[in-house]
C-alpha atoms as a PDB file:
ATOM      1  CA  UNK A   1      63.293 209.901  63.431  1.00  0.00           C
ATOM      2  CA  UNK A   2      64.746 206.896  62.077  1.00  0.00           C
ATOM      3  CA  UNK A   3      65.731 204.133  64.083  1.00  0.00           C
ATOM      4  CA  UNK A   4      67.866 201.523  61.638  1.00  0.00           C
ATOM      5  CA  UNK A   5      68.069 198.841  65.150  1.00  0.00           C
ATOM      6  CA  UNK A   6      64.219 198.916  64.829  1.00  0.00           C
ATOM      7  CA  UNK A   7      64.182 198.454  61.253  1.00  0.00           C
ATOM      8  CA  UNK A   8      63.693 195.436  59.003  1.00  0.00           C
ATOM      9  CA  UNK A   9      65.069 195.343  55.956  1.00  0.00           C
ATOM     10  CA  UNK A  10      63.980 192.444  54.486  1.00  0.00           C
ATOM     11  CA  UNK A  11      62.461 192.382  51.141  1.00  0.00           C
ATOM     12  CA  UNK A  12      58.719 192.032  51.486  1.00  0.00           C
ATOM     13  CA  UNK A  13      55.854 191.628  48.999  1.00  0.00           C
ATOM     14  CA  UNK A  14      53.137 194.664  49.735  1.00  0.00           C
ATOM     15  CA  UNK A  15      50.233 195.406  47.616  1.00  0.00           C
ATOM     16  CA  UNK A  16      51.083 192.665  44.954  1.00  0.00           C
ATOM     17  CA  UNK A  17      55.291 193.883  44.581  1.00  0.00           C
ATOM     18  CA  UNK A  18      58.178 191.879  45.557  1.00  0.00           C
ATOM     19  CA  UNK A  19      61.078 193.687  47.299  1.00  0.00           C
ATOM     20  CA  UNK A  20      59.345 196.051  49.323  1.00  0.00           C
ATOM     21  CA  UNK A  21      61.852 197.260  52.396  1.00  0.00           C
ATOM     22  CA  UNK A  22      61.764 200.750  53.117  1.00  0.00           C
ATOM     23  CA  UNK A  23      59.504 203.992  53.156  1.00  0.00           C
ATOM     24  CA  UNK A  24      60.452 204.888  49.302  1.00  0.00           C
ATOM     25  CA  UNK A  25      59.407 201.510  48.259  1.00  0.00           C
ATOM     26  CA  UNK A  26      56.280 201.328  50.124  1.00  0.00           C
ATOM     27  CA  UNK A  27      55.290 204.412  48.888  1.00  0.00           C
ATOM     28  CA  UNK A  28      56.019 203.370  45.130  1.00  0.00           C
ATOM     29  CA  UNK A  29      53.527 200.088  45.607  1.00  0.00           C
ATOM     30  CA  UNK A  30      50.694 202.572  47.197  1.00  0.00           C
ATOM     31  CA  UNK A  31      51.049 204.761  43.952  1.00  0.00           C
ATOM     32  CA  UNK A  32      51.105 201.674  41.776  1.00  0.00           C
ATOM     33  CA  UNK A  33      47.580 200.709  42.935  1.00  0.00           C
ATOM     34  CA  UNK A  34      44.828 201.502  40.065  1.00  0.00           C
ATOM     35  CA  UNK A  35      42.983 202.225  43.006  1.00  0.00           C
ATOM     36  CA  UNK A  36      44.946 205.108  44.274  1.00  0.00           C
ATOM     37  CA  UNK A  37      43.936 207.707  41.988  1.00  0.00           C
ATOM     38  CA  UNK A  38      40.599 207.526  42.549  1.00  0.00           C
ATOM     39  CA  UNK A  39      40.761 207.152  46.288  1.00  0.00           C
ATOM     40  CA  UNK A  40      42.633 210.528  47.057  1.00  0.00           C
ATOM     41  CA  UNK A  41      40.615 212.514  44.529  1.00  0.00           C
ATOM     42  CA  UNK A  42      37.420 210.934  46.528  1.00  0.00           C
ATOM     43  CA  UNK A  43      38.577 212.130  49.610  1.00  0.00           C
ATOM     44  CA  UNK A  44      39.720 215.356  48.279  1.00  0.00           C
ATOM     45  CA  UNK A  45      36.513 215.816  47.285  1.00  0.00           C
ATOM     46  CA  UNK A  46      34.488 214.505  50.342  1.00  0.00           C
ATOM     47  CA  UNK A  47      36.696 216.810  52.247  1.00  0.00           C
ATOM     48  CA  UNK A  48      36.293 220.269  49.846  1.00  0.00           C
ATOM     49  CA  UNK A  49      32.969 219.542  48.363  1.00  0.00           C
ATOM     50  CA  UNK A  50      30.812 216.919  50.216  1.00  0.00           C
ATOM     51  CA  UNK A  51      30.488 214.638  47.753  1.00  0.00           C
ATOM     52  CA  UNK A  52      31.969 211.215  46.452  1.00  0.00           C
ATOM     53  CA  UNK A  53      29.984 211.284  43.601  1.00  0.00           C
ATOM     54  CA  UNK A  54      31.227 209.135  40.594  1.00  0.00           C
ATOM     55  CA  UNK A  55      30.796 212.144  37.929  1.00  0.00           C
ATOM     56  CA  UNK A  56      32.687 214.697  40.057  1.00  0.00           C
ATOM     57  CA  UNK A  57      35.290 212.638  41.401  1.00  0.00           C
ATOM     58  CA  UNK A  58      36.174 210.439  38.259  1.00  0.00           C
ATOM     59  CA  UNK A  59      37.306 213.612  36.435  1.00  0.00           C
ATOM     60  CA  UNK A  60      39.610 214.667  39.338  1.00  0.00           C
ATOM     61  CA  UNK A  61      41.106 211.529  39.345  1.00  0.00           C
ATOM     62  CA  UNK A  62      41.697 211.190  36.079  1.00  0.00           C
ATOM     63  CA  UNK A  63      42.931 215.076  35.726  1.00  0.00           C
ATOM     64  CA  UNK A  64      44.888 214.042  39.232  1.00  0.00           C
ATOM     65  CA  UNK A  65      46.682 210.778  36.694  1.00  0.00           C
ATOM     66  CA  UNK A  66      47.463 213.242  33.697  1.00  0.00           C
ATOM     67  CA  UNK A  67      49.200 215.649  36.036  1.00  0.00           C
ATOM     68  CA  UNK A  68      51.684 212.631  37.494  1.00  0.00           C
ATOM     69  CA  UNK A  69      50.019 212.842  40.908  1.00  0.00           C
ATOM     70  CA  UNK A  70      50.819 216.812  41.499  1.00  0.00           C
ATOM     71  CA  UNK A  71      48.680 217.668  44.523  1.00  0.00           C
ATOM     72  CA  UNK A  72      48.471 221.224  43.858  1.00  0.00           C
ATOM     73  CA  UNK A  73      46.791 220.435  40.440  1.00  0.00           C
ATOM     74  CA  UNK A  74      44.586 218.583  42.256  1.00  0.00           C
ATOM     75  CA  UNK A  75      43.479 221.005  45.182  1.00  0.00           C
ATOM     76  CA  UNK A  76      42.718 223.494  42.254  1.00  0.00           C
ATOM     77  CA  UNK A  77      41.108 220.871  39.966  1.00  0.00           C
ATOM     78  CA  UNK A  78      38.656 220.261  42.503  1.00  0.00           C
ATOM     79  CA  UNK A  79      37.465 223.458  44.045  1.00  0.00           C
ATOM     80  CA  UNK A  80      36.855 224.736  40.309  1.00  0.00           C
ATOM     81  CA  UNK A  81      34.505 221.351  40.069  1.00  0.00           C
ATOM     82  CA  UNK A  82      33.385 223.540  43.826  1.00  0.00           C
ATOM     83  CA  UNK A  83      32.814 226.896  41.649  1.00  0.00           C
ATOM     84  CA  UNK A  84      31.293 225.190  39.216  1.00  0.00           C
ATOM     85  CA  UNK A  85      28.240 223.570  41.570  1.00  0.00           C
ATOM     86  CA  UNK A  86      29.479 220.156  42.130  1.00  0.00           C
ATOM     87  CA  UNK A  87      29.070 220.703  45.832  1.00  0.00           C
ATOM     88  CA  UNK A  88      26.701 219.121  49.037  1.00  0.00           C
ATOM     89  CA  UNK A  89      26.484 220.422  52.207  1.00  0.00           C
ATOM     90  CA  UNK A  90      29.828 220.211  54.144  1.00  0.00           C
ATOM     91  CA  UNK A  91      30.034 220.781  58.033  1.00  0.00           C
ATOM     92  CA  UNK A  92      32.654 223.138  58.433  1.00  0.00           C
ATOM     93  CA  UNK A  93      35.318 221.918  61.185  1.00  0.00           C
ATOM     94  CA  UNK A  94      36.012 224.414  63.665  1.00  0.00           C
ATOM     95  CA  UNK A  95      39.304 225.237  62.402  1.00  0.00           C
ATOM     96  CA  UNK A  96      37.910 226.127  58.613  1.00  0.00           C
ATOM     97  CA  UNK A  97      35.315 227.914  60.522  1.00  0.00           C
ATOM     98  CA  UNK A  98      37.162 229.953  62.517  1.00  0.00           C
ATOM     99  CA  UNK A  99      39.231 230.795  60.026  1.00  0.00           C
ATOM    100  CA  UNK A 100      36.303 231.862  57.585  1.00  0.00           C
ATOM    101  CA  UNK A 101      34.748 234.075  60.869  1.00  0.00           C
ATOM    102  CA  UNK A 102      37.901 235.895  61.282  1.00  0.00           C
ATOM    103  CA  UNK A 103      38.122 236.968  57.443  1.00  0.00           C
ATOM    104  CA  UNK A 104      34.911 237.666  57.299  1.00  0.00           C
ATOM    105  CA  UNK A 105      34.583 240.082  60.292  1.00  0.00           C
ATOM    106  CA  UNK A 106      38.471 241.251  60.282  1.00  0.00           C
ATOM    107  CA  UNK A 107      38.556 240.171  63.906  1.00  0.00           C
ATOM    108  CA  UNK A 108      42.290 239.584  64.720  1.00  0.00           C
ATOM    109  CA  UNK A 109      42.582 237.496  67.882  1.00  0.00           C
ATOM    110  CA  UNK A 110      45.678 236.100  68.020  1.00  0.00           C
ATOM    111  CA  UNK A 111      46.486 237.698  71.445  1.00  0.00           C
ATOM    112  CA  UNK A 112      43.478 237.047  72.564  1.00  0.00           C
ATOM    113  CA  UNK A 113      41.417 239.589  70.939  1.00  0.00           C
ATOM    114  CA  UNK A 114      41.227 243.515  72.560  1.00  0.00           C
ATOM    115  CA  UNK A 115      39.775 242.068  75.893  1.00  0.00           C
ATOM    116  CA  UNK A 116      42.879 240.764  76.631  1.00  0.00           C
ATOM    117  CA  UNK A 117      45.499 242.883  75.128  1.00  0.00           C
ATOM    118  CA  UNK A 118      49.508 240.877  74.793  1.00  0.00           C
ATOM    119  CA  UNK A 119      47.450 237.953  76.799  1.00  0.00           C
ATOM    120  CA  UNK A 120      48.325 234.578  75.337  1.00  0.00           C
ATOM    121  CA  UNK A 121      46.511 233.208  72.048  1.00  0.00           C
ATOM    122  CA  UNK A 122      42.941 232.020  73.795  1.00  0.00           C
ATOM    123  CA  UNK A 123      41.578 230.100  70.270  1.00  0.00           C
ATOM    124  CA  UNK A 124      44.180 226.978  70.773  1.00  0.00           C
ATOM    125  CA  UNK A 125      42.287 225.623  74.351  1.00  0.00           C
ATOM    126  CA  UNK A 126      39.293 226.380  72.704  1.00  0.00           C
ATOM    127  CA  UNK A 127      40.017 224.689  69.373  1.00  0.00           C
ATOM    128  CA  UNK A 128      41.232 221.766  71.513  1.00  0.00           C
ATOM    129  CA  UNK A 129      37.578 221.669  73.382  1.00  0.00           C
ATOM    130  CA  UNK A 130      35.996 221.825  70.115  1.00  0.00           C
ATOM    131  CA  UNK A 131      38.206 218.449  69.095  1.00  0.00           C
ATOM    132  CA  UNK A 132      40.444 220.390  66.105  1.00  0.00           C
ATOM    133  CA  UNK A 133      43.689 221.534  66.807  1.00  0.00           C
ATOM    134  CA  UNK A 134      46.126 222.362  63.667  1.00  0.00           C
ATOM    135  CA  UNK A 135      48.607 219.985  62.818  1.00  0.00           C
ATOM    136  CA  UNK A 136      47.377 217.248  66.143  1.00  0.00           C
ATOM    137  CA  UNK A 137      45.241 215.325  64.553  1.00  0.00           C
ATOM    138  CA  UNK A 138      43.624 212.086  67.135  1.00  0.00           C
ATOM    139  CA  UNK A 139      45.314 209.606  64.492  1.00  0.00           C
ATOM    140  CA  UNK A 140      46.687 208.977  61.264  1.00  0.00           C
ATOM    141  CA  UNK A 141      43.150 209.197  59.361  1.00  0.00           C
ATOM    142  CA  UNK A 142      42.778 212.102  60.758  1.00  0.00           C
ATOM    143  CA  UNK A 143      39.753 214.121  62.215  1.00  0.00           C
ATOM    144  CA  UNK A 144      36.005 212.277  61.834  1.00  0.00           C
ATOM    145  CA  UNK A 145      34.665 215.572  60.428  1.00  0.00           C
ATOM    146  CA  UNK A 146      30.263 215.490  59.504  1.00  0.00           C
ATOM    147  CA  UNK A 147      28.377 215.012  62.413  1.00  0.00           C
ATOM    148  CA  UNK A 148      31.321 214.857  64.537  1.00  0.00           C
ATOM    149  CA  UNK A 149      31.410 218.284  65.025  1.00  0.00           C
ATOM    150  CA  UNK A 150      27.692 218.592  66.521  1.00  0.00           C
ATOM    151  CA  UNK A 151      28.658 216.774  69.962  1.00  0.00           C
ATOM    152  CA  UNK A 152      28.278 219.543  72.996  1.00  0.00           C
ATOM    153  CA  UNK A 153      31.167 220.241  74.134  1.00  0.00           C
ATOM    154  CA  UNK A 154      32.373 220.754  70.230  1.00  0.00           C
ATOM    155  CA  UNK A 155      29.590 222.968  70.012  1.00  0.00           C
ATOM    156  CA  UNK A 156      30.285 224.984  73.888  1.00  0.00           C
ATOM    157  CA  UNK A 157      33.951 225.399  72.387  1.00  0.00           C
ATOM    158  CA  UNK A 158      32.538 226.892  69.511  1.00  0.00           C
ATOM    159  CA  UNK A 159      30.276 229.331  70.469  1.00  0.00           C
ATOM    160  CA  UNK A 160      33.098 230.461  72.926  1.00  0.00           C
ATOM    161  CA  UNK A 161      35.250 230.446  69.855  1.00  0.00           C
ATOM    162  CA  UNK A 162      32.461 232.982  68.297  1.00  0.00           C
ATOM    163  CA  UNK A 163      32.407 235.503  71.095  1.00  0.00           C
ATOM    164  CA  UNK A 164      35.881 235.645  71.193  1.00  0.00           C
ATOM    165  CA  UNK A 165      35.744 236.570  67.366  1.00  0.00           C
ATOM    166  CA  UNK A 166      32.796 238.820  68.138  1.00  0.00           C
ATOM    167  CA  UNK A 167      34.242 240.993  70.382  1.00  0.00           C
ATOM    168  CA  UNK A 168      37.261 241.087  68.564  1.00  0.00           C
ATOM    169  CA  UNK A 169      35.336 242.544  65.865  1.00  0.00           C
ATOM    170  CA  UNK A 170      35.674 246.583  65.315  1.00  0.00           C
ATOM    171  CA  UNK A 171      32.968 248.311  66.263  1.00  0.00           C
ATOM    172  CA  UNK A 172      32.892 250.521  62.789  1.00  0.00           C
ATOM    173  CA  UNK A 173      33.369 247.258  60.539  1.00  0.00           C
ATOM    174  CA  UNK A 174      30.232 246.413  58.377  1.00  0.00           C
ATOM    175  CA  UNK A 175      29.384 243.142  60.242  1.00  0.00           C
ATOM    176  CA  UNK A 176      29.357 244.759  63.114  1.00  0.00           C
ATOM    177  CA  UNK A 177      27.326 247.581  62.125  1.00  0.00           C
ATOM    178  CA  UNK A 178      24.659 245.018  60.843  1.00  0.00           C
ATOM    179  CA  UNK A 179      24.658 242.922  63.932  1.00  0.00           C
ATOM    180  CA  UNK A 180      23.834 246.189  65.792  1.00  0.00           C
ATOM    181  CA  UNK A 181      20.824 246.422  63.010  1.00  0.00           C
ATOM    182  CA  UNK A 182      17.138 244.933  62.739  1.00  0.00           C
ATOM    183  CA  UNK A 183      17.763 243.545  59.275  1.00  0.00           C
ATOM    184  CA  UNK A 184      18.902 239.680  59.432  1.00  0.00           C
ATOM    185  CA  UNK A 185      18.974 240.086  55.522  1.00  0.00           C
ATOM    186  CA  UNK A 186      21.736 242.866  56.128  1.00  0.00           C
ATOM    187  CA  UNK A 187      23.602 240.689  58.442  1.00  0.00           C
ATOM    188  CA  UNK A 188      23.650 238.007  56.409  1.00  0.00           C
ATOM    189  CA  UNK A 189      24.913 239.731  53.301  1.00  0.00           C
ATOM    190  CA  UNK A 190      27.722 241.041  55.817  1.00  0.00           C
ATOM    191  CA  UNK A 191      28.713 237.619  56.811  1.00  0.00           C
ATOM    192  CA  UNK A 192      29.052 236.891  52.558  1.00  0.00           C
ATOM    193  CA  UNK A 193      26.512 234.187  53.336  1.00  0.00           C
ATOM    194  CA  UNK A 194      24.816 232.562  49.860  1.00  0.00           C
ATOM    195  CA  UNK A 195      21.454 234.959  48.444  1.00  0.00           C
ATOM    196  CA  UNK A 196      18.899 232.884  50.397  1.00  0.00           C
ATOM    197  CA  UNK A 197      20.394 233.966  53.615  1.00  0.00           C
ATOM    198  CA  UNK A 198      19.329 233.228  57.123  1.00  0.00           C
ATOM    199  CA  UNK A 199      16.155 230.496  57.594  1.00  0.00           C
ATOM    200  CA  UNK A 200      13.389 231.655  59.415  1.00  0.00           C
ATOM    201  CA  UNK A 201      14.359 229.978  62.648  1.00  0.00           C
ATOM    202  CA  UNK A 202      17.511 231.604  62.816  1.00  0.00           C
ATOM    203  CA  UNK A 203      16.199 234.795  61.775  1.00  0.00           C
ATOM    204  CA  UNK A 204      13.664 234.925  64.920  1.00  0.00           C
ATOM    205  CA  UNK A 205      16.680 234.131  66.728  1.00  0.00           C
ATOM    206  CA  UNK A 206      18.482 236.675  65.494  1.00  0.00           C
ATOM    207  CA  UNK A 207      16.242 239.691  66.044  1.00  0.00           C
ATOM    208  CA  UNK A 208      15.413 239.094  70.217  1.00  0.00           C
ATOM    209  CA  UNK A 209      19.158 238.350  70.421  1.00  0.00           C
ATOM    210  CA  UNK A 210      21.009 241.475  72.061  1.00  0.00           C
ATOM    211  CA  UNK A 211      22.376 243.527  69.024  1.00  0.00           C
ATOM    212  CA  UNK A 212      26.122 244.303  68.224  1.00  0.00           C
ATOM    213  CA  UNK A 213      28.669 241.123  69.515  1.00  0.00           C
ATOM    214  CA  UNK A 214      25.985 238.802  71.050  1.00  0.00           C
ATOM    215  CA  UNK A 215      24.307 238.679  68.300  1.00  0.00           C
ATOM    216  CA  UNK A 216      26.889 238.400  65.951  1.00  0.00           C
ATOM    217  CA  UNK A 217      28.495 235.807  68.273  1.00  0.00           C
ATOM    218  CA  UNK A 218      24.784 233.895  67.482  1.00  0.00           C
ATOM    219  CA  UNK A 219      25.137 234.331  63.743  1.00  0.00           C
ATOM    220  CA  UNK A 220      28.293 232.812  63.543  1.00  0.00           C
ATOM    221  CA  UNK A 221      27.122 229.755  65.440  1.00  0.00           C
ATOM    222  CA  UNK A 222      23.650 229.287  63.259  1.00  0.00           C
ATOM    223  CA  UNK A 223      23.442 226.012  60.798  1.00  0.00           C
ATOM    224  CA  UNK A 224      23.723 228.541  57.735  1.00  0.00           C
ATOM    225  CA  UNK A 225      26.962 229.028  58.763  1.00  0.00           C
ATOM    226  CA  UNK A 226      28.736 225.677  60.172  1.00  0.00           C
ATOM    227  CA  UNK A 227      27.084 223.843  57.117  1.00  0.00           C
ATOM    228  CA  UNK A 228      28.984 225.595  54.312  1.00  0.00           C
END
């Protein structure tokens, strides 16, 4: 909201222009910047892909300068770079996780999953112990992301986040049918993980854990999985 009492209008010199006084005008010295380019297609890319690096992200910002600054050029600009192998390691936030857990089981848990039938939508107190809630982020830069998401009770939220998923998860789906297996390999191709598959630490884990939703609740909590 708007609040023209609160406002000054005075011309103002911002970012190296003169007559800077309101929010189109602000916004027209921020895109002016040489800088600019390169910073959003950075972040874009820390963000989608992991890296900053100079050869990934100087394309995308270049690409991002031929295409007048269209965002959706952008988004698809870099996750071809993504399909193409420019990627690192990227810690999944719980909100991208959960999202890729649900589509890959088919768990639907918006009502709180078949435990709790019309019962309000459990994920949103859980997402807001994990630290991610959509659309409330804790400022304007947004959420730390990386190693944020390894704290404890980020971690508590999202295990509780899995189990929900897990026992929202049909019994006669393939991921479930794995997790009810002996075959980590199996599970892991379920879960659409990448060819190598589980480690050998989580694998031990895997095979004492009960079979069916505790241990798919496990797998969907292990490193090979939060670390995208």
């Amino acid at each position: 909201r708007f609040a023209p009492r609160r406002h000054d209008d005075s011309p103002q010199h911002y970012l190296g222009r003169d007559g800077v006084h309101d929010l189109d005008s602000v916004v027209a010295a921020i895109v002016a910047q040489p800088a600019m380019p390169t910073f959003i297609a950075a972040t874009m890319a820390q963000s989608l892909l992991g890296t900053t690096s100079s050869d990934v992200v100087g394309p995308l910002a270049a690409g991002f300068v031929k295409s007048g600054f269209d965002v959706r050029t952008l988004v698809r600009s870099t996750l071809q770079a993504g399909l193409a192998g420019s990627t690192e390691p990227v810690v999944l936030g719980p909100v991208r996780w959960l999202v890729a857990a649900q589509r890959v089981t088919g768990a639907t848990v918006l009502d709180g999953g078949r435990a709790n039938p019309g019962g309000a939508d459990r994920r949103l107190p859980l997402l807001s112990n994990a630290g991610q809630v959509p659309m409330m982020p804790p400022n304007v830069a947004g959420w730390p992301g990386g190693a944020a998401w390894f704290g404890s009770a980020s971690l508590v939220a999202r295990c509780n986040l899995a189990m929900l998923v897990a026992r929202s998860t049909v019994a006669d789906s393939p991921v479930m049918q794995a997790a009810r297996g002996s075959d980590p390999a199996a599970l892991a191709q379920a879960l659409s993980l990448p060819s190598s598959g589980f480690g050998p630490a989580t694998s031990a884990a895997l095979s004492i854990a009960p079979p069916g939703v505790q241990r798919l609740a496990l797998a969907l909590t292990c490193p090979e999985v939060i670390v995208g």
